[in-house]
PDB file of C-alpha atoms and ligand atoms in Angstrom:
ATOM      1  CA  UNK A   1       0.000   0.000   0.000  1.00 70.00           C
ATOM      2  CA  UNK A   2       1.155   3.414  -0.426  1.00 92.00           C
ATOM      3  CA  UNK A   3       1.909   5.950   1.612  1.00 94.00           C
ATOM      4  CA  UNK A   4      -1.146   7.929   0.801  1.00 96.00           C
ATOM      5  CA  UNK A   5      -3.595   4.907   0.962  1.00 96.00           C
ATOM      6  CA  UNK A   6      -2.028   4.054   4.640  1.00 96.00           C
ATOM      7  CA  UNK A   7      -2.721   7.595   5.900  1.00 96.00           C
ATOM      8  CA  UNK A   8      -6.157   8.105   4.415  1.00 97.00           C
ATOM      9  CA  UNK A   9      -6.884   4.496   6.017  1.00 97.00           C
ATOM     10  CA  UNK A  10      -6.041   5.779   9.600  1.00 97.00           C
ATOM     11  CA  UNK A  11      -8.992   7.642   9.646  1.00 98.00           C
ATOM     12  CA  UNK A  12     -11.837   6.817  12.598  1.00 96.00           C
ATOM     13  CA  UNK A  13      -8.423   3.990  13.746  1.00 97.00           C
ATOM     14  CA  UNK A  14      -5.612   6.033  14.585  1.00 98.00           C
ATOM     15  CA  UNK A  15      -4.707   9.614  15.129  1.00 98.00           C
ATOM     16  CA  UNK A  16      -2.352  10.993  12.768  1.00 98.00           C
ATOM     17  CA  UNK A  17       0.832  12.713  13.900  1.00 98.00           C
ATOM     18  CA  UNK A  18       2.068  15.972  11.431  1.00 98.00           C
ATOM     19  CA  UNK A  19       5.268  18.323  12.359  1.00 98.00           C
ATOM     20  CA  UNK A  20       7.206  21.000  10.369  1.00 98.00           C
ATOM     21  CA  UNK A  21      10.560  20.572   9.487  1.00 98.00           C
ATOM     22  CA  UNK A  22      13.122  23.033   7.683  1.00 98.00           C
ATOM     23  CA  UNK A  23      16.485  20.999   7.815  1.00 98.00           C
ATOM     24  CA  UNK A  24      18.137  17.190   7.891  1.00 98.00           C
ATOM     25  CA  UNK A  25      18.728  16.848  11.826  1.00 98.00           C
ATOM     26  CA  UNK A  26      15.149  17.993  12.636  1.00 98.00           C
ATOM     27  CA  UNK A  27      13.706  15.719   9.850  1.00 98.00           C
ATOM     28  CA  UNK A  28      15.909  12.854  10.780  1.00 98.00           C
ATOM     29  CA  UNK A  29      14.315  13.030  14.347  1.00 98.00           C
ATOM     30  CA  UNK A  30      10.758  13.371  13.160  1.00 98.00           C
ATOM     31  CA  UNK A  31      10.845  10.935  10.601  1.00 98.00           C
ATOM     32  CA  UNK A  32      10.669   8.038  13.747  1.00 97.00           C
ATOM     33  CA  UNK A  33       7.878   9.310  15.129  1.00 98.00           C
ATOM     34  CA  UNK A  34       5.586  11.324  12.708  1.00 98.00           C
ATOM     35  CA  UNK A  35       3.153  10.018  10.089  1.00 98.00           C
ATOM     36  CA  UNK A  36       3.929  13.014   7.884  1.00 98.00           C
ATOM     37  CA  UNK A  37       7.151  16.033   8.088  1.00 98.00           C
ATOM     38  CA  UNK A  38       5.639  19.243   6.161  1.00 99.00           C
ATOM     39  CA  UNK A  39       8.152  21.683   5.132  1.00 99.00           C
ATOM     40  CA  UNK A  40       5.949  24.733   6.078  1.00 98.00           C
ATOM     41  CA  UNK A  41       6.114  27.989   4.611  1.00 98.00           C
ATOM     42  CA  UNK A  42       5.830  28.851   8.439  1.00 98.00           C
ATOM     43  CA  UNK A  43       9.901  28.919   7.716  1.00 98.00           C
ATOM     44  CA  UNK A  44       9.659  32.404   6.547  1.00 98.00           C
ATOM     45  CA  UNK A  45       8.486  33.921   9.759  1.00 96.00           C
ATOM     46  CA  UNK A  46      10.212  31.326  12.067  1.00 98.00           C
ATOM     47  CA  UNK A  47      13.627  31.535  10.761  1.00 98.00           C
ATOM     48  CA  UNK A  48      13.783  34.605   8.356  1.00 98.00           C
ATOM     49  CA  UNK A  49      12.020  36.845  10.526  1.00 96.00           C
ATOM     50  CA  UNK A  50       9.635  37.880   7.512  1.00 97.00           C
ATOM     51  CA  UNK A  51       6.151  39.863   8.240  1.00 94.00           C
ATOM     52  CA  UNK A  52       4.319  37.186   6.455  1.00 95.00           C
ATOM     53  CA  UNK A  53       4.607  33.873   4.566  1.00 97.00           C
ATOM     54  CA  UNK A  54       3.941  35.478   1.075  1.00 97.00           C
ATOM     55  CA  UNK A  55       7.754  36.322   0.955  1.00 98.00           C
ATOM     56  CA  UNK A  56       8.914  32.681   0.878  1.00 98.00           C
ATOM     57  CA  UNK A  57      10.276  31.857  -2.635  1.00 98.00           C
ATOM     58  CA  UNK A  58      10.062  29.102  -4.297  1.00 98.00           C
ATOM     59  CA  UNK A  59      13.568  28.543  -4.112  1.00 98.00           C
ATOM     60  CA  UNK A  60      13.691  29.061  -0.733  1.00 98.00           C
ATOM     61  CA  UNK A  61      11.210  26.034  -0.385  1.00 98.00           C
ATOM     62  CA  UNK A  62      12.921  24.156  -2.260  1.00 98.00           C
ATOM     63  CA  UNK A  63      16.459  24.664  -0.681  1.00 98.00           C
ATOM     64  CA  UNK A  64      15.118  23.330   2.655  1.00 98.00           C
ATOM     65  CA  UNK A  65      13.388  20.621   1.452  1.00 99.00           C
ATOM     66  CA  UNK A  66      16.265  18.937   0.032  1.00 98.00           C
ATOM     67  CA  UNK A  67      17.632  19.317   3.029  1.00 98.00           C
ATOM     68  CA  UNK A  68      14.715  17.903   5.102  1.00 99.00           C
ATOM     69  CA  UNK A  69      14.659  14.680   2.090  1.00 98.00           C
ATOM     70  CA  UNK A  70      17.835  13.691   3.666  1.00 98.00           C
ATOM     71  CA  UNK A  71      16.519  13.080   6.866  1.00 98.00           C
ATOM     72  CA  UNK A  72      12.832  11.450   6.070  1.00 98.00           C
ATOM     73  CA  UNK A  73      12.726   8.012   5.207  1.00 97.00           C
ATOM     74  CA  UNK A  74       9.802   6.576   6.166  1.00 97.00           C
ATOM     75  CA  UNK A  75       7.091   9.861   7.061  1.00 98.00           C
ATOM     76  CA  UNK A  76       5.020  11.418   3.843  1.00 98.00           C
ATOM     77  CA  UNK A  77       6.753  14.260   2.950  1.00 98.00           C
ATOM     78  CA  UNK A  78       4.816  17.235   2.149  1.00 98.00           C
ATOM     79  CA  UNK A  79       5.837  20.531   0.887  1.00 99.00           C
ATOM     80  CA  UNK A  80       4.280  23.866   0.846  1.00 98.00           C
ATOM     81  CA  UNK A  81       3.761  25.905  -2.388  1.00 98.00           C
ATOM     82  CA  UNK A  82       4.901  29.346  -1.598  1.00 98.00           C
ATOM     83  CA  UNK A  83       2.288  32.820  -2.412  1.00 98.00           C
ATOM     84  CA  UNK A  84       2.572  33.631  -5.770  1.00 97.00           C
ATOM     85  CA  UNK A  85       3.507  30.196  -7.351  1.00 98.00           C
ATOM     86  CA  UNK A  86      -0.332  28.515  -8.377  1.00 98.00           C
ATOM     87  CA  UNK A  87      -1.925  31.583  -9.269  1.00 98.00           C
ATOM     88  CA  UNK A  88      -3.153  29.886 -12.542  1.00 98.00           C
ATOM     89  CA  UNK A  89      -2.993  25.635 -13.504  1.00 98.00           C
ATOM     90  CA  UNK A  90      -0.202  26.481 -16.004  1.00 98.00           C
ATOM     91  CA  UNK A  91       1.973  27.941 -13.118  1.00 98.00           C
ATOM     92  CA  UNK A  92       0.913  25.575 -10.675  1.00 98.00           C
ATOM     93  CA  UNK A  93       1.649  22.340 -12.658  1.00 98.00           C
ATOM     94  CA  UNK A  94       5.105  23.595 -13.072  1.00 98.00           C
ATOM     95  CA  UNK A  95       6.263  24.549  -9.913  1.00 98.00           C
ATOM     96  CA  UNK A  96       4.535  21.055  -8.048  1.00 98.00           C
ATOM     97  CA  UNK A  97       6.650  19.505 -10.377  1.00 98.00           C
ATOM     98  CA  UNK A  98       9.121  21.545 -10.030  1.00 98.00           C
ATOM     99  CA  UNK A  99       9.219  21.227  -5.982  1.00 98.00           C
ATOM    100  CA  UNK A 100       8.815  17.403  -6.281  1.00 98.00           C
ATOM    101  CA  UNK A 101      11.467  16.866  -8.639  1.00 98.00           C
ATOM    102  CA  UNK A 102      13.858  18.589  -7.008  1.00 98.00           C
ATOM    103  CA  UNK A 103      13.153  17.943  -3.491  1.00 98.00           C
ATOM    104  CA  UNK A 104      11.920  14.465  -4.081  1.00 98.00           C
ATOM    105  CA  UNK A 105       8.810  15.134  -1.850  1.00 98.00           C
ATOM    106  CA  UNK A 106       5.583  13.190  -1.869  1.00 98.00           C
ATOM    107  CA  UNK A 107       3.076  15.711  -1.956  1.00 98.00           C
ATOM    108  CA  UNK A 108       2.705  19.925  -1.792  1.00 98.00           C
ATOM    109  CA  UNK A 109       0.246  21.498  -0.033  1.00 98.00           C
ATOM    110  CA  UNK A 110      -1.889  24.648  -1.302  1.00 98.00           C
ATOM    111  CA  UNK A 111      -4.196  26.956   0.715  1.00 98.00           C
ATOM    112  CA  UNK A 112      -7.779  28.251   0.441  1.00 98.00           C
ATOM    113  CA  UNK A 113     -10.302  27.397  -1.825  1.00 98.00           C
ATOM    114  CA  UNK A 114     -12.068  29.085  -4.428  1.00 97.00           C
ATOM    115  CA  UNK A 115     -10.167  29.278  -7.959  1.00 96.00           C
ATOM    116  CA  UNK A 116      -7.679  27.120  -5.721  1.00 98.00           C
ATOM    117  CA  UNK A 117     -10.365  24.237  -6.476  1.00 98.00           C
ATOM    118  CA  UNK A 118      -9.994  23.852 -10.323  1.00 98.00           C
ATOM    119  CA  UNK A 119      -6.378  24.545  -9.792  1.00 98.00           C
ATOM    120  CA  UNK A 120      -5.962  21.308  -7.266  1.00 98.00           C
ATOM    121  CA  UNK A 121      -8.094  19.653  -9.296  1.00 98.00           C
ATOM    122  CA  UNK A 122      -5.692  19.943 -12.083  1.00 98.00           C
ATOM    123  CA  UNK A 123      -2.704  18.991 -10.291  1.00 98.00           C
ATOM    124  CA  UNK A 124      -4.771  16.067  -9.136  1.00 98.00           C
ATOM    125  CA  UNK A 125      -5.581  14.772 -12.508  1.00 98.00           C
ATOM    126  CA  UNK A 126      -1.692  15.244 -13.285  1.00 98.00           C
ATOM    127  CA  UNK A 127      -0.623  12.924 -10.907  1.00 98.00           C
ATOM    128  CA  UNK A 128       0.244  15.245  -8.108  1.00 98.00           C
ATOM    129  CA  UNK A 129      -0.707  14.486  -4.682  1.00 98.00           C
ATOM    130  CA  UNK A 130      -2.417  17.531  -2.906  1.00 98.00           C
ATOM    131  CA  UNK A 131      -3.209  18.873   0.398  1.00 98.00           C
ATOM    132  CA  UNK A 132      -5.410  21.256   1.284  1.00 98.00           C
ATOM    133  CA  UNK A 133      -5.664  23.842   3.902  1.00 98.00           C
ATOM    134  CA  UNK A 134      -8.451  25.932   5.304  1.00 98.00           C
ATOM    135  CA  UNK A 135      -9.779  27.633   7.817  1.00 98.00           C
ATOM    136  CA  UNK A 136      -6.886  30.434   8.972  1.00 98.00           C
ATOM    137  CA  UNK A 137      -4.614  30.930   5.448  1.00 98.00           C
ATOM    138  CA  UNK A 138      -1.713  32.525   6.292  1.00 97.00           C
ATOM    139  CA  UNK A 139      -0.810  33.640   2.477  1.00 97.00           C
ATOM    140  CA  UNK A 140      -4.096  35.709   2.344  1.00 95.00           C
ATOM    141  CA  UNK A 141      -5.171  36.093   5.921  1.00 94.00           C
ATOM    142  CA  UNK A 142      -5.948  39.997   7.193  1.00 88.00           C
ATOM    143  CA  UNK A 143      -5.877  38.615  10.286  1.00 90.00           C
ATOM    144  CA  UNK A 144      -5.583  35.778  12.078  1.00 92.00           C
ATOM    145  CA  UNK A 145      -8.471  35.275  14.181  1.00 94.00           C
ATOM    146  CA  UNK A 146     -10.188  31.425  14.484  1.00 97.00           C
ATOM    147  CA  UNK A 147     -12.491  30.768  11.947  1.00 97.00           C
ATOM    148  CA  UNK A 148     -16.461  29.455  12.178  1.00 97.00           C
ATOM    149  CA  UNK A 149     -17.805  32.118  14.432  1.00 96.00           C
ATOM    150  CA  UNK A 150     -20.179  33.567  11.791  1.00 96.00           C
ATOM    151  CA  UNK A 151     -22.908  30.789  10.529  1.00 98.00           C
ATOM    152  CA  UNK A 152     -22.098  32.014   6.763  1.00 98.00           C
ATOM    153  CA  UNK A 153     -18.366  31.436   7.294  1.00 97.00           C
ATOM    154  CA  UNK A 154     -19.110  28.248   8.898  1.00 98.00           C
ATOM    155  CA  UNK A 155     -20.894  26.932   5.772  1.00 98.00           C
ATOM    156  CA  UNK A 156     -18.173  28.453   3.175  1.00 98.00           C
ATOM    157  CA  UNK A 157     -15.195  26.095   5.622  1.00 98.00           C
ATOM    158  CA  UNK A 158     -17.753  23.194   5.427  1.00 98.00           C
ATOM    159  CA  UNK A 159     -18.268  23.545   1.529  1.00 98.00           C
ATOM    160  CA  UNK A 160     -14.696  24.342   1.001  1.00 98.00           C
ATOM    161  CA  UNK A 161     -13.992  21.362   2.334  1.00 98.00           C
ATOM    162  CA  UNK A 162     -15.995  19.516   0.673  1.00 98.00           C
ATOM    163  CA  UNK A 163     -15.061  20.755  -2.658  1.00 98.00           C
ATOM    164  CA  UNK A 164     -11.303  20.312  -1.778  1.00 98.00           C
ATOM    165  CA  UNK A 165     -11.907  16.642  -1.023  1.00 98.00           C
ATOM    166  CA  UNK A 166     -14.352  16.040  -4.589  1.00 98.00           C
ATOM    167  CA  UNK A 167     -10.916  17.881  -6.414  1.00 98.00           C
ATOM    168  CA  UNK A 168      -8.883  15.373  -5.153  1.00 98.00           C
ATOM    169  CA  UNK A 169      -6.697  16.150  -1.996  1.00 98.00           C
ATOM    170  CA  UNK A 170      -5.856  12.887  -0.041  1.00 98.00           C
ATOM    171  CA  UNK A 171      -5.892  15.332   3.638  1.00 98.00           C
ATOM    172  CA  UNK A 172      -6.755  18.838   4.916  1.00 98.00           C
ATOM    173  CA  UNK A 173      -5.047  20.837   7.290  1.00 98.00           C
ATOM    174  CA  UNK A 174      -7.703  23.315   9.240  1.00 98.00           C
ATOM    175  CA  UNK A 175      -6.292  26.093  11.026  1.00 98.00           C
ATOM    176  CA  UNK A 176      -7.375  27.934  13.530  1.00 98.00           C
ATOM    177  CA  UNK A 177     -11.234  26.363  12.976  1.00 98.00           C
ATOM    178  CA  UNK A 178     -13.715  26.325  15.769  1.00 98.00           C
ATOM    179  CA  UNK A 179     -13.959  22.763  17.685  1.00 98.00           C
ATOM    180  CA  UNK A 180     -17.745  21.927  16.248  1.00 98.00           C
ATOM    181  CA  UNK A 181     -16.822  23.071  12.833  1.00 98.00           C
ATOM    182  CA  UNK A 182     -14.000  20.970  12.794  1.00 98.00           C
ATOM    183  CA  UNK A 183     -15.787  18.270  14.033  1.00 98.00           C
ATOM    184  CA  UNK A 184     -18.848  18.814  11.143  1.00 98.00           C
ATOM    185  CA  UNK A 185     -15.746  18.784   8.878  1.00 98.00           C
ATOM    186  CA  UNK A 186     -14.169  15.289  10.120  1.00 98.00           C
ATOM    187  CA  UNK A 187     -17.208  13.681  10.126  1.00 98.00           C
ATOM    188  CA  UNK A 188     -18.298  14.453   6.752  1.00 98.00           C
ATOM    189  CA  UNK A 189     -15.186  13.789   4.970  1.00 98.00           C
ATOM    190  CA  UNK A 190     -13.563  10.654   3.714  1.00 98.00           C
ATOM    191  CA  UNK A 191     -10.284  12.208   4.024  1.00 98.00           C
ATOM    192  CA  UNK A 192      -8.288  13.129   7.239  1.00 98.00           C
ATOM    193  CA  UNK A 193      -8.360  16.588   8.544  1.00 98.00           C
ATOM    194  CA  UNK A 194      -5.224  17.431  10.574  1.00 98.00           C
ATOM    195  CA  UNK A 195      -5.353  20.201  12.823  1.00 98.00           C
ATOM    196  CA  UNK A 196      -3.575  22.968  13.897  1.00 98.00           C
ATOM    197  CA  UNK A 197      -5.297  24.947  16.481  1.00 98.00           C
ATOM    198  CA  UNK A 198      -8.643  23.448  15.310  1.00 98.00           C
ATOM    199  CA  UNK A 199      -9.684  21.274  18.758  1.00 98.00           C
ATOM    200  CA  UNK A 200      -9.022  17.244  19.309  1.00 98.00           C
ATOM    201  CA  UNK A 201     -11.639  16.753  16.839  1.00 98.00           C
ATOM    202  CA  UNK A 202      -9.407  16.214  14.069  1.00 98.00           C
ATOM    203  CA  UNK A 203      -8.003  13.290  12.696  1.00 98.00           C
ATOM    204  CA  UNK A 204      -4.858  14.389  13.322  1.00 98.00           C
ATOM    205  CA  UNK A 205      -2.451  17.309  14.650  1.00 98.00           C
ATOM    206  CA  UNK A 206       0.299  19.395  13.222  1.00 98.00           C
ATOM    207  CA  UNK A 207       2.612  22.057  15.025  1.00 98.00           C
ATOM    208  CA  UNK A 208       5.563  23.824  14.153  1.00 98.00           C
ATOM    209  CA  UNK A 209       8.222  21.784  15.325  1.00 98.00           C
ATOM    210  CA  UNK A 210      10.300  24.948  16.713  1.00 98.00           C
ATOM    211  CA  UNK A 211       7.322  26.000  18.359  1.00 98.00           C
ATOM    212  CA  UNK A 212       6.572  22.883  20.591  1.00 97.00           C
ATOM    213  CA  UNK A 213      10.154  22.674  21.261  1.00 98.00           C
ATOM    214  CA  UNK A 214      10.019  26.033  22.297  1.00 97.00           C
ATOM    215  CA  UNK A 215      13.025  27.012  20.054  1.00 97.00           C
ATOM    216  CA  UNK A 216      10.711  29.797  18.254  1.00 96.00           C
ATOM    217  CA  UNK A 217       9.526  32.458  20.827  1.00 93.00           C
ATOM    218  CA  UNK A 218       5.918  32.381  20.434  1.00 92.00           C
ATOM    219  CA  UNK A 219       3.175  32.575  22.332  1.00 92.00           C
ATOM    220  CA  UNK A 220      -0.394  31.576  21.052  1.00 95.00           C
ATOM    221  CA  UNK A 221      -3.416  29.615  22.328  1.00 96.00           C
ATOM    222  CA  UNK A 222      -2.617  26.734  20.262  1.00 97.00           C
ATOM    223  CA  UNK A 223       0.743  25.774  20.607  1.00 97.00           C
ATOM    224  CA  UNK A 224       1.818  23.727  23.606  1.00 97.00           C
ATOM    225  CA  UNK A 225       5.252  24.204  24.170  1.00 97.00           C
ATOM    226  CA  UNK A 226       6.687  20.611  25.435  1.00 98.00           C
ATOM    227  CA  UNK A 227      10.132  21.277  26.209  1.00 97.00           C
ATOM    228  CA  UNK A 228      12.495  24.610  26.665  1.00 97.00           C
ATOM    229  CA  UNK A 229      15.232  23.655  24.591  1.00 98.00           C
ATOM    230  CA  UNK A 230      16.952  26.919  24.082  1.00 98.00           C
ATOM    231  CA  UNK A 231      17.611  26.755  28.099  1.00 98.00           C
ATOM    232  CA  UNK A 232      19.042  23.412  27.355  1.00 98.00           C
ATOM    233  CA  UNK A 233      21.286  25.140  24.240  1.00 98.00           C
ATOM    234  CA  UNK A 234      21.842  28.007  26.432  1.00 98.00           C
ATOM    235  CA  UNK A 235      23.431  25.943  29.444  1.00 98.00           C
ATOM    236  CA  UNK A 236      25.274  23.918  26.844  1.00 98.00           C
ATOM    237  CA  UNK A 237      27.095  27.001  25.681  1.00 98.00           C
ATOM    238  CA  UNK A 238      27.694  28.606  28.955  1.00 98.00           C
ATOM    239  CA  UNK A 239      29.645  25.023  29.884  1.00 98.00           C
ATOM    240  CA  UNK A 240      31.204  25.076  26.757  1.00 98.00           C
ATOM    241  CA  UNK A 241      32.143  28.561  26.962  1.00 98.00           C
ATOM    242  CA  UNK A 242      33.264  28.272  31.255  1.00 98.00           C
ATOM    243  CA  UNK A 243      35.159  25.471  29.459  1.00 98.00           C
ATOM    244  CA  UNK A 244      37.088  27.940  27.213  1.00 98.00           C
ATOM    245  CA  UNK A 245      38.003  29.964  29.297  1.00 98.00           C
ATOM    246  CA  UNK A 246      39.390  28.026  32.158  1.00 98.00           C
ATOM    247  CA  UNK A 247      41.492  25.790  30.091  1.00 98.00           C
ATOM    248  CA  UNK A 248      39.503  22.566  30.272  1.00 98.00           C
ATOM    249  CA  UNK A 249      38.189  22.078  26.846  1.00 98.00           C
ATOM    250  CA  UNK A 250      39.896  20.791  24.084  1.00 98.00           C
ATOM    251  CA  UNK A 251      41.495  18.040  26.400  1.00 98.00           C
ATOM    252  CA  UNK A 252      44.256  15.736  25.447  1.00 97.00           C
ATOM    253  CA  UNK A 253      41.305  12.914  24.115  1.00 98.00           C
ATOM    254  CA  UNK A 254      39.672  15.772  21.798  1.00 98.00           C
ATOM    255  CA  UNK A 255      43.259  16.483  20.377  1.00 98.00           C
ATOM    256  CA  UNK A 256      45.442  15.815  18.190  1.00 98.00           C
TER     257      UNK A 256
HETATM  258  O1  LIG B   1       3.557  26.565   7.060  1.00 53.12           O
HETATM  259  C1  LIG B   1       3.271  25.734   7.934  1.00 53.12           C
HETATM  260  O2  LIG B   1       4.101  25.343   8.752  1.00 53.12           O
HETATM  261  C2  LIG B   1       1.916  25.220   7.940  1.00 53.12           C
HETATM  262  C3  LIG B   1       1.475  24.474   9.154  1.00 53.12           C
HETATM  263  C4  LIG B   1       1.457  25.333  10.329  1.00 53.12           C
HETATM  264  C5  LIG B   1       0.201  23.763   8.942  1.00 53.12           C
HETATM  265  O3  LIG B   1       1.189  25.420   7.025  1.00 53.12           O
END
């Protein structure tokens, strides 16, 4: 079975585990306990310090991806289509295949809805594996408030979902989508949802690595932070450095 077929089938059996990676190490350390490793445009504000996600290039993506290839063996690998690179199905067709030729990925992921649809829809009958994403879109978002307070927004992120899932994508990722919407959404889809501030109703959960490692210094509802490693890298330095200074590192057995 493929790795597609095996992660659709987890649905109602098993919850499915998703987390961002930019590099090898990270990957290589994901890739033994995640289902699927997405490199996330979230790279853009996490490590480049841009305002917004629309700046990521495709090259960019692409770069860190290879990188992350090196380390997944087993997970799905999944690979975010920067803003700006399927505006139309010509574009679109080119740069999936683009991304997954060079980066060797399974799948690329596209946000929203909309002319999105047909777009998907093409890259689906093209051979490209798809995944959605709805609810918060980070590309196009004015804000970043949840999603599925208003009834008529509500029904759009149900439809949308629905029409994603009839054009093909094997998995949605809902962001920032109220618990019962998410739910409606779960239940009425063949396909996983995986969600990312979107309640326990998905079918599975994604984070941003950095951000549950607490490596990135952020602080929203939806992130759980389940370790402090930059104490850890800090005190590692500051014995490295004490080391430095007072003569006791490099030692006879690290020499030469
Ligand atoms: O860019 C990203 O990392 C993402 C996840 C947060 C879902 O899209």
């Amino acid at each position: 079975m493929n790795k597609i077929k095996i992660l659709i089938n987890k649905k109602n059996k098993s919850k499915i585990i998703c987390l961002t990676a930019y590099s090898k190490n990270i990957a290589l350390i994901l890739d033994n306990h995640c289902d699927m490793v997405l490199v996330g445009d979230s790279l853009g504000s996490v490590l480049y310090n841009y305002k917004s996600t629309r700046s990521v290039t495709l090259a960019t993506i692409i770069e860190h991806a290879k990188s992350v290839k090196m380390g997944v063996k087993k997970s799905l690998m999944i690979v975010d289509m920067p803003y700006n690179t399927y505006s139309n199905n010509f574009e679109a067709l080119k740069n999936a295949k683009k991304i997954i030729s060079k980066t060797k990925c399974d799948a690329v992921k596209l946000e929203g809805a909309d002319k999105v649809v047909n777009i998907i829809n093409h890259l689906v009958k093209n051979n490209i594996q798809v995944q959605g994403h709805l609810g918060v879109l980070p590309q196009s978002a004015k804000n970043f408030r949840f999603k599925g307070k208003k009834l008529s927004e509500r029904n759009k992120i149900l439809n949308d979902a629905k029409l994603l899932e009839k054009a093909g994508v094997f998995s949605i990722v809902l962001e920032c989508v109220e618990s019962s919407l998410a739910k409606t959404i779960t239940k009425e889809l063949k396909i996983p949802t995986i969600g990312i501030g979107a309640s326990i109703n998905c079918d599975g959960q994604v984070l941003v690595t950095d951000d549950l490692i607490g490596l990135n210094q952020i602080n929203v509802r939806f992130v759980k932070k389940y370790t402090n490693i930059t104490k850890q890298i800090n005190s590692a330095i500051i014995n490295f450095k004490n080391d430095v200074k007072n003569k006791k590192f490099p030692k006879k057995k690290h020499s030469y």
